[in-house]
Short mmCIF file of C-alpha atoms and ligand atoms in Angstrom, two decimals:
data_model
loop_
_atom_site.label_atom_id
_atom_site.label_comp_id
_atom_site.label_asym_id
_atom_site.label_seq_id
_atom_site.Cartn_x
_atom_site.Cartn_y
_atom_site.Cartn_z
CA MET A 196 -115.91 78.28 5.82
CA PRO A 197 -116.39 81.52 3.53
CA VAL A 198 -118.57 84.25 5.02
CA ASP A 199 -122.43 84.15 4.04
CA GLY A 200 -123.39 87.67 4.58
CA PRO A 201 -121.68 90.97 3.82
CA VAL A 202 -118.10 91.88 4.58
CA PRO A 203 -117.33 93.59 6.88
CA TRP A 204 -119.84 92.67 9.54
CA GLU A 205 -121.09 94.14 12.94
CA ARG A 206 -118.77 93.78 15.83
CA ALA A 207 -120.64 91.90 18.61
CA ASP A 208 -120.11 93.26 22.27
CA HIS A 209 -118.22 90.22 23.32
CA THR A 210 -115.85 90.73 20.17
CA GLY A 211 -115.18 94.31 21.57
CA ALA A 212 -114.47 92.76 24.93
CA LYS A 213 -111.99 89.98 23.11
CA HIS A 214 -110.30 92.53 21.23
CA ASP A 215 -109.67 94.84 24.24
CA ILE A 216 -108.04 91.80 25.85
CA TYR A 217 -105.85 90.84 22.69
CA ARG A 218 -104.84 94.59 22.65
CA ARG A 219 -103.77 94.53 26.25
CA TYR A 220 -102.06 91.18 26.06
CA LEU A 221 -100.31 92.20 22.72
CA LYS A 222 -98.97 95.24 24.36
CA ARG A 223 -97.16 93.18 26.91
CA TRP A 224 -95.98 90.09 24.78
CA PHE A 225 -94.23 92.25 21.97
CA PRO A 226 -91.96 94.13 24.41
CA ILE A 227 -91.38 91.49 26.75
CA LEU A 228 -89.94 89.13 23.77
CA LEU A 229 -88.29 91.91 21.97
CA ASP A 230 -87.39 94.73 24.43
CA GLY A 231 -86.01 92.65 27.18
CA ALA A 232 -82.27 92.46 28.25
CA LYS A 233 -82.10 89.42 25.95
CA PRO A 234 -84.28 90.04 22.89
CA TYR A 235 -85.18 87.25 20.78
CA ARG A 236 -83.93 87.24 17.20
CA SER A 237 -87.21 86.61 15.84
CA VAL A 238 -90.66 86.25 16.87
CA THR A 239 -93.85 85.38 14.81
CA TYR A 240 -97.55 86.40 15.19
CA ALA A 241 -99.80 84.57 13.17
CA GLU A 242 -103.57 84.33 12.70
CA GLY A 243 -105.42 81.27 11.26
CA PHE A 244 -108.86 83.24 10.78
CA ALA A 245 -107.62 86.73 10.21
CA GLY A 246 -110.93 88.42 9.27
CA PRO A 247 -111.27 91.65 7.01
CA GLY A 248 -109.25 93.85 9.63
CA ILE A 249 -112.43 96.04 10.16
CA TYR A 250 -115.87 95.93 11.53
CA VAL A 251 -118.75 98.10 10.47
CA GLY A 252 -118.44 101.33 12.18
CA GLY A 253 -114.64 101.24 11.39
CA HIS A 254 -113.59 99.37 14.50
CA PRO A 255 -110.24 97.65 13.89
CA GLY A 256 -109.92 93.84 13.48
CA SER A 257 -107.35 91.69 15.23
CA PRO A 258 -104.55 91.91 12.69
CA ILE A 259 -104.56 95.84 12.69
CA ILE A 260 -104.78 95.59 16.74
CA ALA A 261 -101.57 93.26 16.65
CA LEU A 262 -99.58 95.62 14.06
CA GLN A 263 -100.60 98.68 16.28
CA ALA A 264 -99.43 97.21 19.37
CA LEU A 265 -96.21 96.40 17.87
CA VAL A 266 -95.78 99.75 16.42
CA ASP A 267 -96.94 101.52 19.88
CA GLU A 268 -94.87 99.39 22.42
CA VAL A 269 -91.64 98.06 20.79
CA THR A 270 -88.53 100.21 20.70
CA ASN A 271 -86.28 97.47 19.59
CA THR A 272 -85.69 98.12 15.77
CA SER A 273 -83.15 95.13 15.10
CA SER A 274 -85.18 91.91 15.90
CA LEU A 275 -87.11 90.37 13.11
CA VAL A 276 -91.00 90.37 13.52
CA LYS A 277 -93.05 88.05 11.27
CA MET A 278 -96.54 88.46 10.72
CA LEU A 279 -99.05 85.94 9.10
CA PHE A 280 -102.52 86.16 8.34
CA VAL A 281 -104.68 83.48 6.81
CA ASP A 282 -108.27 83.62 5.84
CA ASP A 283 -110.19 81.42 3.24
CA GLU A 284 -112.66 84.24 2.31
CA PRO A 285 -111.22 86.25 -0.55
CA ARG A 286 -113.39 89.45 0.32
CA CYS A 287 -111.62 89.54 3.64
CA ILE A 288 -108.27 89.00 2.24
CA LYS A 289 -108.84 91.91 -0.11
CA MET A 290 -110.02 94.04 2.54
CA LEU A 291 -107.37 93.14 4.85
CA ASN A 292 -104.67 94.35 2.72
CA GLU A 293 -106.53 97.62 1.92
CA GLN A 294 -106.66 98.06 5.69
CA PHE A 295 -103.12 97.53 6.32
CA ARG A 296 -102.21 99.96 3.27
CA SER A 297 -104.81 102.69 4.70
CA ARG A 298 -103.84 102.44 8.42
CA PHE A 299 -100.06 102.18 8.09
CA PRO A 300 -99.51 104.19 4.99
CA VAL A 301 -95.76 104.47 6.17
CA ARG A 302 -94.19 100.93 6.39
CA PRO A 303 -93.42 100.56 10.37
CA ARG A 304 -90.33 98.84 10.13
CA THR A 305 -87.93 98.14 7.68
CA PRO A 306 -88.19 95.08 5.14
CA ASP A 307 -85.47 93.23 7.02
CA THR A 308 -87.29 93.67 10.39
CA LEU A 309 -90.77 93.07 9.39
CA TRP A 310 -92.04 90.39 7.16
CA SER A 311 -95.80 90.41 6.45
CA LYS A 312 -97.57 87.79 4.66
CA VAL A 313 -101.39 87.65 3.95
CA THR A 314 -102.76 84.55 2.59
CA LEU A 315 -105.89 83.12 0.91
CA GLY A 316 -106.90 79.54 2.14
CA THR A 317 -107.97 77.66 4.93
CA CYS A 318 -105.90 77.27 8.25
CA ILE A 319 -105.32 73.93 7.77
CA GLU A 320 -103.84 74.06 4.23
CA LYS A 321 -101.86 77.21 4.78
CA LEU A 322 -100.94 78.21 8.46
CA GLU A 323 -98.50 75.37 9.18
CA SER A 324 -96.75 75.54 5.85
CA ALA A 325 -96.48 79.39 5.87
CA LEU A 326 -94.87 78.91 9.23
CA ASP A 327 -92.32 76.62 7.83
CA GLU A 328 -91.73 78.94 4.82
CA MET A 329 -91.06 81.81 6.99
CA ASP A 330 -88.72 79.76 8.98
CA SER A 331 -90.60 80.65 12.22
CA TRP A 332 -90.00 77.61 14.33
CA GLY A 333 -87.27 77.54 16.86
CA GLN A 334 -88.20 81.18 17.92
CA PRO A 335 -91.41 82.36 19.84
CA ILE A 336 -94.77 82.20 17.93
CA LEU A 337 -97.97 83.34 19.06
CA ALA A 338 -100.88 81.77 17.12
CA VAL A 339 -104.45 83.28 17.44
CA LEU A 340 -107.12 80.79 16.03
CA ASP A 341 -110.14 82.69 16.26
CA SER A 342 -112.56 80.78 14.01
CA TRP A 343 -116.47 80.95 13.86
CA GLY A 344 -115.99 78.64 16.88
CA ASN A 345 -115.87 75.15 15.04
CA VAL A 346 -111.78 75.39 15.40
CA PRO A 347 -110.89 73.59 12.08
CA VAL A 348 -107.39 73.27 13.16
CA THR A 349 -105.02 70.20 13.24
CA TYR A 350 -104.11 68.73 16.52
CA ARG A 351 -100.57 68.29 15.01
CA LEU A 352 -100.33 72.24 14.72
CA LEU A 353 -101.25 72.65 18.42
CA LYS A 354 -98.60 70.13 19.38
CA ARG A 355 -96.07 71.65 17.35
CA LEU A 356 -97.01 74.84 18.73
CA ALA A 357 -96.63 73.60 22.29
CA ASP A 358 -93.28 71.89 21.75
CA ASN A 359 -91.89 75.08 20.16
CA LEU A 360 -89.79 77.75 22.10
CA SER A 361 -91.99 80.32 24.16
CA SER A 362 -94.95 79.75 21.70
CA GLU A 363 -98.52 80.34 22.89
CA VAL A 364 -102.10 79.95 21.47
CA ILE A 365 -105.46 81.98 21.90
CA ILE A 366 -108.18 80.02 20.54
CA THR A 367 -111.97 80.72 20.64
CA LEU A 368 -114.49 77.99 20.80
CA GLY A 369 -118.17 77.88 20.23
CA THR A 370 -120.02 75.11 21.96
CA GLN A 371 -123.21 75.54 19.98
CA PRO A 372 -121.93 73.81 16.49
CA PHE A 373 -120.76 70.72 18.63
CA ILE A 374 -124.05 70.52 20.57
CA ARG A 375 -126.39 70.88 17.75
CA PHE A 376 -124.61 68.92 15.03
CA VAL A 377 -122.96 66.15 17.05
CA SER A 378 -124.56 63.28 15.32
CA LYS A 379 -123.88 64.57 11.84
CA MET A 380 -120.12 65.42 12.59
CA GLY A 381 -117.70 63.31 11.18
CA SER A 382 -113.94 62.63 12.10
CA ASP A 383 -113.04 66.24 11.46
CA ALA A 384 -114.97 67.16 14.52
CA ASP A 385 -112.95 64.53 16.60
CA GLU A 386 -109.62 65.94 15.13
CA VAL A 387 -110.56 69.33 16.85
CA PHE A 388 -110.31 67.24 20.28
CA GLY A 389 -107.11 65.63 19.09
CA GLY A 390 -108.76 62.56 17.69
CA ASP A 391 -110.32 61.62 20.85
CA PRO A 392 -114.29 61.20 20.43
CA THR A 393 -115.03 61.47 24.14
CA TRP A 394 -116.75 64.96 23.48
CA ARG A 395 -119.52 62.90 21.70
CA ALA A 396 -120.68 61.71 25.13
CA LEU A 397 -122.49 64.92 25.33
CA SER A 398 -125.54 63.12 23.82
CA ASP A 399 -126.13 61.48 27.12
CA LEU A 400 -126.01 64.47 29.14
CA PRO A 401 -129.46 65.84 30.43
CA SER A 402 -129.08 69.66 30.44
CA GLY A 403 -127.64 72.29 27.85
CA ALA A 404 -125.19 73.51 30.70
CA ALA A 405 -123.87 70.08 31.25
CA LYS A 406 -123.22 69.63 27.51
CA ARG A 407 -121.52 72.83 27.41
CA GLN A 408 -119.40 72.06 30.48
CA HIS A 409 -118.46 68.75 28.89
CA ILE A 410 -117.21 70.23 25.55
CA LEU A 411 -115.21 72.84 27.38
CA THR A 412 -113.51 70.28 29.82
CA CYS A 413 -112.87 68.08 26.69
CA TYR A 414 -111.22 70.82 24.94
CA ARG A 415 -109.25 72.06 27.98
CA GLN A 416 -107.93 68.52 28.18
CA THR A 417 -107.17 68.55 24.44
CA LEU A 418 -104.75 71.58 24.83
CA GLN A 419 -103.12 69.89 27.84
CA ARG A 420 -102.42 66.78 25.96
CA ALA A 421 -101.00 68.78 23.12
CA GLY A 422 -98.57 69.95 25.76
CA PHE A 423 -99.45 73.44 27.00
CA LYS A 424 -98.67 73.33 30.73
CA PHE A 425 -100.65 76.45 31.81
CA LEU A 426 -104.18 77.13 30.42
CA LEU A 427 -106.41 80.17 31.03
CA ASP A 428 -109.94 79.75 29.94
CA PHE A 429 -112.99 81.65 30.20
CA GLU A 430 -116.35 82.62 28.87
CA LEU A 431 -116.93 86.29 27.81
CA ILE A 432 -120.71 86.82 28.24
CA ASP A 433 -122.52 89.86 26.81
CA THR A 434 -125.65 91.66 28.13
CA ARG A 435 -128.10 89.24 26.03
CA GLY A 436 -126.45 86.29 27.55
CA GLU A 437 -124.35 85.25 24.24
CA SER A 438 -121.28 83.72 25.45
CA LEU A 439 -117.77 83.01 23.65
CA TYR A 440 -115.27 80.73 25.09
CA LEU A 441 -111.52 81.80 25.14
CA VAL A 442 -108.64 79.58 25.99
CA PHE A 443 -105.02 80.82 26.18
CA GLY A 444 -102.41 78.13 26.25
CA THR A 445 -98.71 78.66 27.25
CA ASN A 446 -95.82 76.93 29.19
CA HIS A 447 -94.71 80.17 30.85
CA ARG A 448 -95.98 81.32 34.13
CA ARG A 449 -95.28 85.10 33.15
CA GLY A 450 -97.46 84.49 30.10
CA LEU A 451 -100.27 83.25 32.33
CA GLU A 452 -100.03 86.23 34.54
CA LYS A 453 -99.89 88.51 31.92
CA MET A 454 -102.96 87.22 30.13
CA LYS A 455 -104.78 87.03 33.24
CA ASP A 456 -103.96 90.75 34.05
CA SER A 457 -105.10 91.65 30.51
CA ALA A 458 -108.51 89.85 30.96
CA TRP A 459 -109.24 91.43 34.44
CA GLU A 460 -108.46 94.99 33.22
CA VAL A 461 -110.95 94.59 30.35
CA ASP A 462 -112.78 97.70 29.58
CA ARG A 463 -116.29 97.50 31.39
CA VAL A 464 -118.01 99.74 28.81
CA TYR A 465 -118.20 96.57 26.92
CA GLY A 466 -120.86 95.45 29.33
CA VAL A 467 -119.04 92.03 29.27
CA GLY A 468 -118.62 89.72 32.32
CA PHE A 469 -116.63 86.81 32.23
CA ARG A 470 -117.07 83.43 33.66
CA ASP A 471 -115.41 80.54 34.86
CA PRO A 472 -116.59 77.35 33.24
CA ARG A 473 -115.59 75.34 36.25
CA ASP A 474 -118.08 77.09 38.68
CA GLU A 475 -120.96 74.93 38.84
CA GLN A 476 -123.41 77.97 39.56
CA ALA A 477 -122.16 79.51 36.43
CA GLU A 478 -121.96 83.01 37.89
CA ALA A 479 -120.68 85.91 35.97
CA LEU A 480 -117.38 87.19 37.54
CA PHE A 481 -117.78 90.76 37.51
CA GLU A 482 -120.66 93.42 37.60
CA LEU A 483 -119.57 96.75 36.16
CA THR A 484 -116.95 97.62 38.82
CA GLU A 485 -116.56 94.68 41.40
CA PRO A 486 -115.47 91.39 40.73
CA ALA A 487 -117.71 88.54 42.04
CA LEU A 488 -115.63 86.55 44.45
CA ALA A 489 -118.26 84.09 45.55
CA PRO A 490 -117.37 81.47 42.65
CA LEU A 491 -113.75 81.76 43.88
CA GLY A 492 -114.88 81.03 47.39
CA ARG A 493 -116.52 78.05 46.33
CA LEU A 494 -113.42 76.85 44.50
CA LEU A 495 -111.25 77.66 47.51
CA LEU A 496 -113.71 75.57 49.92
CA ILE A 497 -113.48 72.65 47.62
CA ARG A 498 -109.81 73.04 47.62
CA LEU A 499 -109.56 73.17 51.38
CA LYS A 500 -111.88 70.38 51.95
CA SER A 501 -109.75 67.97 49.88
CA GLY A 502 -106.50 69.27 51.27
CA PRO A 503 -104.69 68.10 54.42
CA ALA A 504 -106.82 68.42 57.82
CA ALA A 505 -104.20 70.82 59.32
CA GLY A 506 -104.86 73.33 56.79
CA MET A 507 -103.33 75.07 53.86
CA ARG A 508 -100.78 78.11 53.60
CA ILE A 509 -102.44 81.00 51.81
CA GLU A 510 -99.50 81.00 49.47
CA SER A 511 -100.36 77.80 48.31
CA LEU A 512 -104.04 78.83 47.64
CA ARG A 513 -102.62 81.95 45.72
CA GLU A 514 -100.89 79.54 43.47
CA PHE A 515 -103.92 77.53 43.05
CA ALA A 516 -106.05 80.65 42.03
CA LEU A 517 -103.40 81.32 39.35
CA PHE A 518 -102.98 77.98 37.96
CA GLU A 519 -106.35 76.45 38.36
CA THR A 520 -108.99 79.28 38.25
CA VAL A 521 -109.62 82.47 36.33
CA TYR A 522 -108.81 84.48 39.54
CA ARG A 523 -105.66 86.29 40.27
CA PRO A 524 -103.50 85.46 43.20
CA GLU A 525 -104.62 89.11 44.76
CA HIS A 526 -108.36 87.94 44.95
CA VAL A 527 -107.61 85.20 47.46
CA ILE A 528 -107.15 87.10 50.75
CA ARG A 529 -110.27 89.00 50.31
CA THR A 530 -112.21 86.03 49.37
CA LEU A 531 -110.82 84.09 52.63
CA ARG A 532 -111.68 87.07 54.74
CA GLU A 533 -115.55 86.69 53.61
CA LEU A 534 -115.22 83.02 54.03
CA ARG A 535 -113.89 83.41 57.53
CA SER A 536 -116.65 86.09 58.47
CA GLN A 537 -119.32 83.50 57.36
CA GLY A 538 -117.60 80.90 59.57
CA LEU A 539 -116.88 78.58 56.69
CA ILE A 540 -113.16 78.59 57.49
CA ASP A 541 -110.98 79.48 60.36
CA SER A 542 -107.12 80.57 60.59
CA ASP A 543 -104.09 80.15 62.56
CA GLY A 544 -104.00 84.04 63.70
CA GLN A 545 -106.31 87.27 63.23
CA ALA A 546 -104.28 88.56 60.34
CA LEU A 547 -104.48 86.75 56.97
CA THR A 548 -101.14 87.13 55.15
CA ARG A 549 -99.37 84.89 52.59
CA SER A 550 -98.00 82.69 55.31
CA SER A 551 -101.15 82.15 57.35
CA ILE A 552 -102.74 78.73 57.67
CA VAL A 553 -106.42 78.47 56.92
CA ARG A 554 -108.66 75.52 57.07
CA ALA A 555 -112.31 74.67 56.38
CA THR A 556 -114.48 74.40 59.54
CA PRO A 557 -115.86 70.89 60.13
C1 LIG B 859 -114.44 85.37 13.93
S1 LIG B 859 -113.91 85.76 12.30
C2 LIG B 859 -112.13 86.52 12.50
C3 LIG B 859 -112.25 87.87 13.26
C4 LIG B 859 -110.94 88.30 13.50
N1 LIG B 859 -110.00 87.34 14.10
C5 LIG B 859 -110.97 89.37 14.37
O1 LIG B 859 -111.01 89.47 15.64
O2 LIG B 859 -111.02 90.60 13.84
C6 LIG B 859 -113.46 84.28 11.64
C7 LIG B 859 -112.77 84.39 10.15
O3 LIG B 859 -112.45 83.24 9.79
C8 LIG B 859 -112.64 82.86 8.31
N2 LIG B 859 -112.76 81.50 8.17
C9 LIG B 859 -113.81 80.54 8.32
N3 LIG B 859 -113.29 79.26 8.19
C10 LIG B 859 -111.98 79.31 8.01
C11 LIG B 859 -110.82 78.27 7.50
N4 LIG B 859 -111.29 76.88 7.77
N5 LIG B 859 -109.94 78.68 7.42
C12 LIG B 859 -109.39 80.08 7.16
N6 LIG B 859 -110.24 81.01 7.48
C13 LIG B 859 -111.60 80.70 7.93
C14 LIG B 859 -113.88 83.73 7.79
O4 LIG B 859 -113.88 83.85 6.56
C15 LIG B 859 -113.65 84.92 9.14
O5 LIG B 859 -113.14 86.05 8.40
#
């Protein structure tokens, strides 16, 4: 959908926070794949909704952030890095090419070790075919699918990415287009959810919050069905309450850990908090410096109450936090200490360590 207004546009606060997370993740992703003991022969970084590479005020867009992370972090000069950028707005494509030229006046890698393609067209028409042409499949691909929130991407592409070696997706989804236009949206919208129309049941839900949760749950399930074993999904919320839902899909525990570290390290200057869409009280997860652990406490209590009566080892609750929540394993013991001081759980000894057993009090 071509841009209505001027190009470039203002950077929203949650976009600043999103870029900070991308930057931190890419500074980990490129070296893990390229500078390890056994570097991959090639890796592809691909964006289906690249934008113009710049915002009002000169802030860099995601394509520039990605190339800069490669330049700053990777020492391996022999593997091939393929970078692909698609956008259906001619002004964005023109400006993105200009941005690459002006921000990287000297080619950062040789033509044999860096292929870069900037293409005009829709993500559906161009992204998958360009990945074919660049012979990207069979080696890792990170696909960033950052649309205006409507995710016009084929389910087939998601499945192919999930099946491909060490490949991951970062997707932004806005719930508003689906909630507002459900009755007008045709089969294209079902395709976003892998052809499953269950998302349309939102019309029967009583509140805006319930509708939002329903869409997010349906989308999470779509990515799981497509084949991504691990998902990290959260909403970035700025000071005006505007939210952006970000989903990361991977098949590697390390990828999940690194993305989680990147999200928790996001610079607080953006004034943006994040929220676990699974928390029924929709509480933001950090205020300036301290993470709010109450939502994790609620999730751990639910887990303990549905687990064995004899209780659960803290190590398994740390795994639960890593795989099933937006929290890090490091948050678990602090949270359990607080639950115990409130009398909501008890433990097999005074010290709480990874091997301790805790149970919900009756
Ligand atoms: C949210 S912006 C991308 C911002 C960019 N990823 C960044 O962070 O700097 C969305 C972009 O998607 C483009 N776009 C919208 N619909 C599209 C489609 N179906 N296919 C390709 N590009 C599309 C718009 O022109 C716009 O540049």
